[in-house]
Coordinates of C-alpha atoms and ligand atoms in Angstrom, one line a residue:
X1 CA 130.8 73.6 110.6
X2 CA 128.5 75.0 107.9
X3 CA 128.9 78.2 106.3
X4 CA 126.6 80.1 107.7
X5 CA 127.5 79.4 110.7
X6 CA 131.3 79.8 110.0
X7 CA 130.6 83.8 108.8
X8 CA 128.5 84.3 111.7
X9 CA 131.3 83.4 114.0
X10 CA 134.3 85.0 112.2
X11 CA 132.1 88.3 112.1
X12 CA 131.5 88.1 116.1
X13 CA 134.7 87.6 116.3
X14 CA 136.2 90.8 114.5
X15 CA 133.1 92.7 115.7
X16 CA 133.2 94.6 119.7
X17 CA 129.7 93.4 121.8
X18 CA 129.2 97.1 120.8
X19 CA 127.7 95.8 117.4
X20 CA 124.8 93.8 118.2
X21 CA 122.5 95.8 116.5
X22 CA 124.5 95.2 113.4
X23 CA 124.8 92.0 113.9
X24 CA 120.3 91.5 114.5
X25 CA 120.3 93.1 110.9
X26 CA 122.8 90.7 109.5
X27 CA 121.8 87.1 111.2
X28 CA 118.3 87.9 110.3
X29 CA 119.5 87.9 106.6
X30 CA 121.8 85.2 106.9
X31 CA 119.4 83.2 108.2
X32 CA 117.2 83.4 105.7
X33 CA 119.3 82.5 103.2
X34 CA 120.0 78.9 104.0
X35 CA 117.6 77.1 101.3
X36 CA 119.8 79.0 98.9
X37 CA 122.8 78.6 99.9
X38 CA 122.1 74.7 100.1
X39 CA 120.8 74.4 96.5
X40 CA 123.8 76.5 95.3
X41 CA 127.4 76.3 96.3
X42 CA 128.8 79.2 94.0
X43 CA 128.3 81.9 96.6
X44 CA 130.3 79.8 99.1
X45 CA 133.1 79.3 96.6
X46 CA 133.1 82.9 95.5
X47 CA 133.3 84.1 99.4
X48 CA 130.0 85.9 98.8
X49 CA 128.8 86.5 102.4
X50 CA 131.9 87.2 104.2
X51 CA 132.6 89.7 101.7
X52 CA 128.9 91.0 102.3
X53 CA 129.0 91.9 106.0
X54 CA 132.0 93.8 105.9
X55 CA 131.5 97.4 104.8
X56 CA 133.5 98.6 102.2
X57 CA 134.5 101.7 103.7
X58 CA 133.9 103.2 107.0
X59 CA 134.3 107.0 107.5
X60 CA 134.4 108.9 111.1
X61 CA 135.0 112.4 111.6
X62 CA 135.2 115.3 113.8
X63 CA 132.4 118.0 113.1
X64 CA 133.1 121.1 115.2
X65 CA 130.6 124.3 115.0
X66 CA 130.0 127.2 117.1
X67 CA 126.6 127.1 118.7
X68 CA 124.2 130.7 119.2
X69 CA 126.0 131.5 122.7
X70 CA 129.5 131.1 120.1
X71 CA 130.6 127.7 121.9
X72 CA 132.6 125.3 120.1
X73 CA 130.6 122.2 119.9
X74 CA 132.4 119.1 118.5
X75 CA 130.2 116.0 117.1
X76 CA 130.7 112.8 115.2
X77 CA 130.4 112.1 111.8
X78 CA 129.8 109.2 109.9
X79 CA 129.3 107.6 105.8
X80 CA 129.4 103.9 105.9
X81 CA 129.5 102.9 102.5
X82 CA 128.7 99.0 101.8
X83 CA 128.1 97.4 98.9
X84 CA 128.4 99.5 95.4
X85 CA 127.9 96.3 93.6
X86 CA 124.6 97.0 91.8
X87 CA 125.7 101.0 91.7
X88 CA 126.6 104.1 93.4
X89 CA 126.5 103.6 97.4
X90 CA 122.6 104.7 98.3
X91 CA 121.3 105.7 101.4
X92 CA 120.3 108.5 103.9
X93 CA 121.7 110.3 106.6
X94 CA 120.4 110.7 110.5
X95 CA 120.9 113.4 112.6
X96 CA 120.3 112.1 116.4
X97 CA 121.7 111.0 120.0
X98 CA 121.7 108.1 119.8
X99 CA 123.5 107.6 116.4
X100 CA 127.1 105.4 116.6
X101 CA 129.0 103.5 114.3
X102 CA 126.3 99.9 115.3
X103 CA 123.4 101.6 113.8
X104 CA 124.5 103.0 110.7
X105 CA 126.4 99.7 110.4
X106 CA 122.7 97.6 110.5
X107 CA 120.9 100.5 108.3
X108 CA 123.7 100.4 105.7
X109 CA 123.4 96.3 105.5
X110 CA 119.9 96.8 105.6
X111 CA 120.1 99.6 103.0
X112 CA 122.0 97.1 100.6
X113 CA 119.0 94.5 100.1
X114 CA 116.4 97.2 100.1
X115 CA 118.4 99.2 97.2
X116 CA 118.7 95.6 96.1
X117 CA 114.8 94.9 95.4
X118 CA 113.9 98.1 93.8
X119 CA 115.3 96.6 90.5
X120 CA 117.3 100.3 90.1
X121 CA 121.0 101.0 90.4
X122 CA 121.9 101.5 94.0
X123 CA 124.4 100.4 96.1
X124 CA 123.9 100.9 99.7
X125 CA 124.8 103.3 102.8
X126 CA 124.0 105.3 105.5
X127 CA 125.6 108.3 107.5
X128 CA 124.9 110.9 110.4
X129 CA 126.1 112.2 113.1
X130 CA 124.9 112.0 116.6
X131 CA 124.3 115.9 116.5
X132 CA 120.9 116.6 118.0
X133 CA 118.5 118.7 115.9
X134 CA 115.8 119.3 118.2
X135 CA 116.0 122.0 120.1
X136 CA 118.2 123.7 118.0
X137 CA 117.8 127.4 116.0
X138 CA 118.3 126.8 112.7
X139 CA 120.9 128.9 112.2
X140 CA 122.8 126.7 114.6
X141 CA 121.2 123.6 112.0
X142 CA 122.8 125.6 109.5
X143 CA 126.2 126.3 111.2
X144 CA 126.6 121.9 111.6
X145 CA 125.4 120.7 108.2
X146 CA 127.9 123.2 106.8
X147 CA 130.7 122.0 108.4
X148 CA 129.4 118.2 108.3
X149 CA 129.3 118.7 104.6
X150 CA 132.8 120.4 104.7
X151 CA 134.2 116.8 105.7
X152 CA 131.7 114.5 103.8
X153 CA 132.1 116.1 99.9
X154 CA 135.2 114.7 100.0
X155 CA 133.2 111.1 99.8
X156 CA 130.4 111.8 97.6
X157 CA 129.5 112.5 94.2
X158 CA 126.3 112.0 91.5
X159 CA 128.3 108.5 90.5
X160 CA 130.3 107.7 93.8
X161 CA 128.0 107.6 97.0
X162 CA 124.7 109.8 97.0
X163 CA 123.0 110.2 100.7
X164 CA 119.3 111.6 101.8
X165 CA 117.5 112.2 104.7
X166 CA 116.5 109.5 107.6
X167 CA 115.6 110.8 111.2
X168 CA 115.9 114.2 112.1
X169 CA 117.2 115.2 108.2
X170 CA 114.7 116.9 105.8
X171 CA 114.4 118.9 103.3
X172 CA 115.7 121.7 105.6
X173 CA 118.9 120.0 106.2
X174 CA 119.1 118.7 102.5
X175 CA 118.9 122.4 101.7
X176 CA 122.1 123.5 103.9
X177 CA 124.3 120.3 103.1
X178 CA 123.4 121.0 99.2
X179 CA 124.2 124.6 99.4
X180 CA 128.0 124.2 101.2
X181 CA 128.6 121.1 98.6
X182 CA 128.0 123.8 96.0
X183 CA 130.2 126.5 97.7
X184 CA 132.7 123.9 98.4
X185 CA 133.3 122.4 95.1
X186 CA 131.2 124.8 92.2
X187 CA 129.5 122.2 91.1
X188 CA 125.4 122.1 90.9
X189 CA 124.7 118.5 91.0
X190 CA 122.8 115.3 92.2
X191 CA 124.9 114.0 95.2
X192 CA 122.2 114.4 97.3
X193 CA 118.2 113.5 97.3
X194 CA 115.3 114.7 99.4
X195 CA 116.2 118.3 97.9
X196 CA 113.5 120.9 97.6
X197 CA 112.1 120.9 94.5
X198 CA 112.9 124.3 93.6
X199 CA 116.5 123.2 93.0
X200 CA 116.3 119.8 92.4
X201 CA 113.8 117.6 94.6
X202 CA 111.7 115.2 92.9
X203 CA 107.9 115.8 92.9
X204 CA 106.7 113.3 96.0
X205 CA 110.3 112.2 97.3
X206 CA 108.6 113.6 100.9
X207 CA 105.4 111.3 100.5
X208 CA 107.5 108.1 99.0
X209 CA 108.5 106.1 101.6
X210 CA 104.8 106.4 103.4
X211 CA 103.1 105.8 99.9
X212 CA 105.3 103.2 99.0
X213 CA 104.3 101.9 102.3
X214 CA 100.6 101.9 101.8
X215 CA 100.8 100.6 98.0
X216 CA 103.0 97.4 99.4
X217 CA 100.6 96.6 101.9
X218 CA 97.4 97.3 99.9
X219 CA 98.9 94.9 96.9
X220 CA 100.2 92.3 99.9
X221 CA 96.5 92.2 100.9
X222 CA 94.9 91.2 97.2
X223 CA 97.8 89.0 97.1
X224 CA 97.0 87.1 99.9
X225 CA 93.1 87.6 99.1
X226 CA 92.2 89.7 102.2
X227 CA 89.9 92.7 102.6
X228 CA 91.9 96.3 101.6
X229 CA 92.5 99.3 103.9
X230 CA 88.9 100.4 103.0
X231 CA 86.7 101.2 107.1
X232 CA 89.1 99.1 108.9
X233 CA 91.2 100.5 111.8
X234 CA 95.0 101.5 111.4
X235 CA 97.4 102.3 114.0
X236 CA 100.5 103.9 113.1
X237 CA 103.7 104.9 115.3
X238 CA 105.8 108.0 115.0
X239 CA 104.9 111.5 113.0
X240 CA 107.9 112.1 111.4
X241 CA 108.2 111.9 107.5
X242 CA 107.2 108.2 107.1
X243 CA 104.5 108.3 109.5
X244 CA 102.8 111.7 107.9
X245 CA 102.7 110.3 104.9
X246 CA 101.4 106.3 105.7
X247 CA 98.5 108.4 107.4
X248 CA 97.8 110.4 104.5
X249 CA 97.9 107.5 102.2
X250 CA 95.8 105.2 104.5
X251 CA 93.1 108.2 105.2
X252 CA 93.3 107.8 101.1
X253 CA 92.0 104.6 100.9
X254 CA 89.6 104.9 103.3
X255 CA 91.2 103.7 106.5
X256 CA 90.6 105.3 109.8
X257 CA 94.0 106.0 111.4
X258 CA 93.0 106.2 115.3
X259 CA 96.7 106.6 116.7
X260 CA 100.3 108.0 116.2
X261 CA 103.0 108.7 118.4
X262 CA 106.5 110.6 119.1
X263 CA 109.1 110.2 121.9
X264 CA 107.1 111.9 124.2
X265 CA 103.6 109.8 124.1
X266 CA 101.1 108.8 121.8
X267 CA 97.9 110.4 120.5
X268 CA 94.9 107.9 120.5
X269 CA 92.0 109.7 118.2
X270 CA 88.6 107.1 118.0
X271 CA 87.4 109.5 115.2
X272 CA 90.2 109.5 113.0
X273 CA 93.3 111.2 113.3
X274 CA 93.5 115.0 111.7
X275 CA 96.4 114.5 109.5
X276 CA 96.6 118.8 108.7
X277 CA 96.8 119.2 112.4
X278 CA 99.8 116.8 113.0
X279 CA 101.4 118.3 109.8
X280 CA 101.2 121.5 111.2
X281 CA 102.7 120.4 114.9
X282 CA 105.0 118.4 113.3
X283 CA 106.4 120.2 110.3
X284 CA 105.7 123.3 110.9
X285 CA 106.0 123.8 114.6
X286 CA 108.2 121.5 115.4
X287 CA 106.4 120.5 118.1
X288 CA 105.2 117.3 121.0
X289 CA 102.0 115.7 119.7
X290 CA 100.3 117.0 123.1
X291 CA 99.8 119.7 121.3
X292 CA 96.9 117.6 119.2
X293 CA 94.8 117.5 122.1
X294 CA 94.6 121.2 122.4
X295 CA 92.1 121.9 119.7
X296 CA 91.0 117.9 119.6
X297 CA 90.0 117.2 123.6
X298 CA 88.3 114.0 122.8
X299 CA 91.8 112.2 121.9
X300 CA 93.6 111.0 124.0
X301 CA 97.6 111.8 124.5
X302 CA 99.1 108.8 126.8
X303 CA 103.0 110.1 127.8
X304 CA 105.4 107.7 127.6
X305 CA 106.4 107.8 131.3
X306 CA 102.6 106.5 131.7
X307 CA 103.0 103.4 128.7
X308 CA 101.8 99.9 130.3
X309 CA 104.7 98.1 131.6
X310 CA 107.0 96.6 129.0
X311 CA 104.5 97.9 125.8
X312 CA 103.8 100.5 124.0
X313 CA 100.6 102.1 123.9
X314 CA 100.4 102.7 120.6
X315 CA 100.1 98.9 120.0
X316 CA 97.7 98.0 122.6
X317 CA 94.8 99.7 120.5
X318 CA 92.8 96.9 118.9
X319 CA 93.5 97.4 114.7
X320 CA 93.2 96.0 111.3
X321 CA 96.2 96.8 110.5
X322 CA 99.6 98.5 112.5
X323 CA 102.2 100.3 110.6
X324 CA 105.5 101.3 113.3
X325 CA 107.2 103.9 111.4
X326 CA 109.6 105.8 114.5
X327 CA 112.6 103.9 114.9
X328 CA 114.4 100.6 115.3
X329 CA 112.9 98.1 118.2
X330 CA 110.1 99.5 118.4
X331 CA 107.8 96.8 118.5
X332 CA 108.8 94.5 121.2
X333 CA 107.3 90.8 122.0
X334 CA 104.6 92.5 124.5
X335 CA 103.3 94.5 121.7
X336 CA 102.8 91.7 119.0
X337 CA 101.6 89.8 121.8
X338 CA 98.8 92.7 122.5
X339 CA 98.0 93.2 118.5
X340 CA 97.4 89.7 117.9
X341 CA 95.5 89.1 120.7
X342 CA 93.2 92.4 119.7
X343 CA 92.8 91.1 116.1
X344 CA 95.3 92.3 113.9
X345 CA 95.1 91.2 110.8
X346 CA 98.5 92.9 108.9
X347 CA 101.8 94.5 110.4
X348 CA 104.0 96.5 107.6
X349 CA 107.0 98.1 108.7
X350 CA 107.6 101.7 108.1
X351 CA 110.8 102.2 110.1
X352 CA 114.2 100.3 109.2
X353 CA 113.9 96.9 111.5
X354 CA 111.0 98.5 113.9
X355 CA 110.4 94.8 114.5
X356 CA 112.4 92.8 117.5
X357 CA 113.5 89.2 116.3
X358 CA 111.2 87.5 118.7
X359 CA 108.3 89.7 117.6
X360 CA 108.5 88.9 114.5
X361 CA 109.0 85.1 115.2
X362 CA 105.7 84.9 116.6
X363 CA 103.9 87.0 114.1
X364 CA 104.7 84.2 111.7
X365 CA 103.9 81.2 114.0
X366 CA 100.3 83.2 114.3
X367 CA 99.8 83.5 110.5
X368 CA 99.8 87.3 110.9
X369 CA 100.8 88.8 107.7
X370 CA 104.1 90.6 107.9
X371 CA 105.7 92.8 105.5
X372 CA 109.4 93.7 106.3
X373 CA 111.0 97.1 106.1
X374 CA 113.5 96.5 103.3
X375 CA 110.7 95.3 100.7
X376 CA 107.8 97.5 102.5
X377 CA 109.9 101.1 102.9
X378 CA 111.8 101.1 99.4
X379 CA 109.5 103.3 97.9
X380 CA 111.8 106.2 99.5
X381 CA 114.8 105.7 97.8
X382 CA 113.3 104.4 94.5
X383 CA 111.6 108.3 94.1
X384 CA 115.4 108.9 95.6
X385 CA 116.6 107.0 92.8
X386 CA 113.8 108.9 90.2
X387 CA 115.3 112.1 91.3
X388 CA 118.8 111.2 90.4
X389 CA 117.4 110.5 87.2
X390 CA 115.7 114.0 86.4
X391 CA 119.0 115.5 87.9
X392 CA 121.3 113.4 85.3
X393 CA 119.0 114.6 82.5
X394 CA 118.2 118.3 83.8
X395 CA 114.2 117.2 83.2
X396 CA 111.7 117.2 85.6
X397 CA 109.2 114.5 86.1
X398 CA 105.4 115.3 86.8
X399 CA 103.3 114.3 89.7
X400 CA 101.5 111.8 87.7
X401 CA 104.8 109.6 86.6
X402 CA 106.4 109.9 89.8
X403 CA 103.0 108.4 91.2
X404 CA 102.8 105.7 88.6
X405 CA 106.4 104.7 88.6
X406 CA 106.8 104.3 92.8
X407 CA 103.6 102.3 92.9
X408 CA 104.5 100.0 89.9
X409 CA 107.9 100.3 91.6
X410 CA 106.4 98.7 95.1
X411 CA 103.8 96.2 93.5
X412 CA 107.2 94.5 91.6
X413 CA 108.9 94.4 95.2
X414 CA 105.4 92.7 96.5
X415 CA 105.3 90.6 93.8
X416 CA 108.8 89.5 93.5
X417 CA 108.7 88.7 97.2
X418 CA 105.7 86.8 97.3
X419 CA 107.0 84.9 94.2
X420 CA 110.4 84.1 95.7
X421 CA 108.6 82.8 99.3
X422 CA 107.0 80.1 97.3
X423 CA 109.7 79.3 94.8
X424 CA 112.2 78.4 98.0
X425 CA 109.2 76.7 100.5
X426 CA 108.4 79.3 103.0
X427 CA 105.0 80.6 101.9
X428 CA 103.9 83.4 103.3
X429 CA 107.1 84.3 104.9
X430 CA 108.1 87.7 103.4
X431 CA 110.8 88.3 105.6
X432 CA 112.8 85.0 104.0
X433 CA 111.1 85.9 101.1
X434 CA 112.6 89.6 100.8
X435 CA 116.1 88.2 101.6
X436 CA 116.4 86.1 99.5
X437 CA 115.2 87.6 96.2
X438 CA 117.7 90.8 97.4
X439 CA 120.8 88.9 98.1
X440 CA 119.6 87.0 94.7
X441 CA 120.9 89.9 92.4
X442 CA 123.7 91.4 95.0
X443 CA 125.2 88.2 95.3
X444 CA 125.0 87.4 91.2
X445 CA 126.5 91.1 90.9
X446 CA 129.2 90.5 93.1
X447 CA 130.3 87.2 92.1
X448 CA 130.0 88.3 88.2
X449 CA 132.4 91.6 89.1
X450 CA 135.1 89.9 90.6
X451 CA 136.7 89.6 93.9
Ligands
LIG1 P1 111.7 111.7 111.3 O1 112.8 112.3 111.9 O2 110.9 112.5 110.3 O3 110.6 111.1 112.3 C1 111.0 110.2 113.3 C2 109.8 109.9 114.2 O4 110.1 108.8 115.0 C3 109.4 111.0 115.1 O5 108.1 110.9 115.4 C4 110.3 110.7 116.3 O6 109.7 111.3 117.5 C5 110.2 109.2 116.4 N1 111.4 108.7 117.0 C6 112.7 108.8 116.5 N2 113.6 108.2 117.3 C7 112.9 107.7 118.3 C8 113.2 107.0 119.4 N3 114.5 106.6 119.7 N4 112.2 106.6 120.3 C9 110.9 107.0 120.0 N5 110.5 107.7 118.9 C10 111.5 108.0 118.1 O7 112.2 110.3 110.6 P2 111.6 109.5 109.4 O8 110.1 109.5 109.5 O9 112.3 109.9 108.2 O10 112.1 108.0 109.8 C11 111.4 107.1 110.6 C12 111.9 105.7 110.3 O11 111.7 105.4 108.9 C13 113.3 105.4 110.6 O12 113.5 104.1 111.0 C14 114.0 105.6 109.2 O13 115.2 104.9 109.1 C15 112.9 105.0 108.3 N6 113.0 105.4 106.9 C16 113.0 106.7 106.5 C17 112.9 107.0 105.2 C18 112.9 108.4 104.7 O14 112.8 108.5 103.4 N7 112.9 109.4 105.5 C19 112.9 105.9 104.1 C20 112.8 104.6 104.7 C21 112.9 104.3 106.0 P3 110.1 112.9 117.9 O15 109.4 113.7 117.0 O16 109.7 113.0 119.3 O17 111.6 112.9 117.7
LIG2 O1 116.1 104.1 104.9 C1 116.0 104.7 103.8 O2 115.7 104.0 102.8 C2 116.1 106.1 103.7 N1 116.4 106.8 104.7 C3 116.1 106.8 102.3 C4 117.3 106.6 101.5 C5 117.4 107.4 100.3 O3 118.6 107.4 99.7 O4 116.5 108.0 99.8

């Protein structure tokens, strides 16, 4: 039996059914790697892969917190820390139901290659808790990051493991968890990014990962000598951070973003989508996108409960270009099915793994250009990465550098992937492509440090 093959089956193995989500994240690497594990047998030797799907550490812990009516609530709490081989463990932290041990598992793997093609020092990781923000005052927001944070300093630190936000974690979060590390330990420092600027936060770490989106996809397109962003039709799912900011960015460039969604439903605007409107419902109010049709009664708000069977509505509008930025799975076989057959052109992943395996299959037996989350989303935790660096220092970057630095940041990510598909045969294939030129510098890293 080959290698591969042998990892994949030991990890089963040692792994409950429980992690299959983990394991989509981990066979879709694995696979990719085969033309270099053929052509080299040093990482086979060195025990490179089945050292790389097991996390290095894995931390669970009770969070308890009394809630507005003063009831003890009791939640999970998670840090999976992964791979420190190219630096500190990297990586953000979500805040929602359906958060377990599976998921953070897959976004920590993920987290490693991603950190991996930046070209910066990063390890990777992810945390959470499946504590529910929505619906919650903020002082009770307040009362669980506190005593989250009470468990998780003793993990972190500016050179040991430093997390972010992900889903349901902002700056308002960041804020709380940064303020108990401080009262915790007396120590003003960068073990945590996303942070408001006026202690800490890097100028455009909340636009980065939707920019970085936007300035991947727009190189990807000279690269592969197609027509940019400029008058065509985008559709984008979810209006969280990462959605916000691909619409700004793609409005920028003179897209027309007709649709966006949440958990509820999705909006469906012909004329363009009012991106200060869904800032303000989104950020501000905290709110269900049916508010947008309030003040905008030609859109359209579909509710979920009313999708097409087995699709999202989000992906049956006929686009350019589609950008899922909500959450993993997203984007099913239906929907790739309805896209291609409405034209798209270009599908570039906002969320971590938004794409099912047999989506994304067929999106490269149709030639449809596909740009995965690890190489397309990075431009997060690079401006992460950027604010670790001001913090070291005590200096602040401006606007202008930030700017510069995440977009030469994610046209060396395109460019490295694109390069790396042709070098190993699979033209055109970014996902193999991404892989590979990621594990390509973890793997050297690991082997070069030791076992
Ligand atoms: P937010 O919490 O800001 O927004 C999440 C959005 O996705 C919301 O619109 C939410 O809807 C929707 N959503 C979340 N979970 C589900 C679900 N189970 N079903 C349907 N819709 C859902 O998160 P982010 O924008 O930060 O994250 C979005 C994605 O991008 C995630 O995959 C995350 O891992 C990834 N990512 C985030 C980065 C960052 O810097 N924040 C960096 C790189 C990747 P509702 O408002 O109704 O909850
Ligand atoms: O998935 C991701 O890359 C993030 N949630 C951001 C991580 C970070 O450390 O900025």
């Amino acid at each position: 039996m080959g290698y591969l093959q042998n990892v994949k089956e030991n990890l089963q193995k040692n792994s409950s059914s429980f992690d299959q989500i983990f394991f989509q994240a981990v066979f879709e690497v694995l696979d990719s790697l085969e033309p270099i594990l053929q052509s080299d047998k040093v990482y086979e030797e060195f025990g490179v892969l089945e050292r790389l799907v097991v996390p290095d550490r894995e931390v669970k812990f009770k969070v308890s917190w009394f809630d507005d009516s003063n009831k003890v609530q009791v939640n999970t709490g998670y840090r999976i820390q992964f791979n420190n081989a190219l630096g500190p463990y990297k990586g953000g932290l979500r805040f929602h139901p359906s958060v377990n041990s599976s998921i953070l598992k897959f976004l920590g793997f993920e987290q490693i290659f991603k950190n991996s093609l930046t070209g910066l020092m990063m390890g990777g990781a992810k945390g959470g808790s499946d504590f529910d923000p929505k619906g919650k005052s903020t002082s009770e927001v307040m009362k669980f990051c506190t005593a989250y944070m009470t468990e998780l300093h003793k993990y972190i630190g500016p050179r040991v493991d430093i997390p972010a936000g992900d889903i349901g974690v902002g700056p308002r979060e960041i804020g709380f968890l940064f303020g108990e590390y401080k009262k915790i330990t007396s120590r003003y420092e960068g073990i945590i990014t996303g942070k408001p600027y006026m202690f800490g936060g890097s100028l455009l770490r909340p636009e980065a990962t939707g920019y970085g989106v936007v300035y991947f996809a727009d190189e990807l397109l000279r690269f592969e000598n197609k027509e940019p962003f400029k008058d065509k039709i985008c559709c984008v799912s979810g209006s969280g951070n990462v959605a916000i900011y691909t619409i700004e960015k793609l409005q920028s460039f003179g897209a027309i973003v007709v649709s966006c969604s949440d958990s509820k439903g999705t909006i469906y605007d012909s004329r363009g989508l009012d991106i200060n409107l869904l800032k303000d419902i989104k950020f501000h109010k905290r709110a269900s996108l049916e508010e947008y049709v309030l003040t905008h009664s030609s859109a359209i708000y579909t509710k979920v409960e009313d999708y097409p069977d087995g699709a999202h509505e989000v992906w049956t509008i006929p686009c350019y270009g589609a950008f899922p930025c909500a959450t993993q799975n997203e984007l099913n076989i239906n929907d790739a099915r309805n896209l291609i057959e409405n034209g798209c052109q270009i599908v570039v992943e906002g969320a971590n793994m938004p794409s099912t395996p047999e989506a994304i299959e067929l999106f490269l037996q149709e030639q449809i250009i596909f740009a995965p989350a690890k190489a397309a989303n990075a431009g997060g935790v690079a401006v992460s990465n950027f604010e670790m660096s001001q913090n070291a220092a005590l200096q602040r970057w401006d606007m202008d550098k930030v700017d510069e630095s995440l977009r030469t940041t994610m046209k060396s990510i395109c460019k490295r992937v694109y390069l790396t598909s042709k070098d190993y045969g699979v033209d055109g294939n970014y996902v193999d492509g991404a892989n590979i030129a990621a594990f390509k510098r973890v793997a050297e890293a690991m082997i070069a440090e030791g076992i």
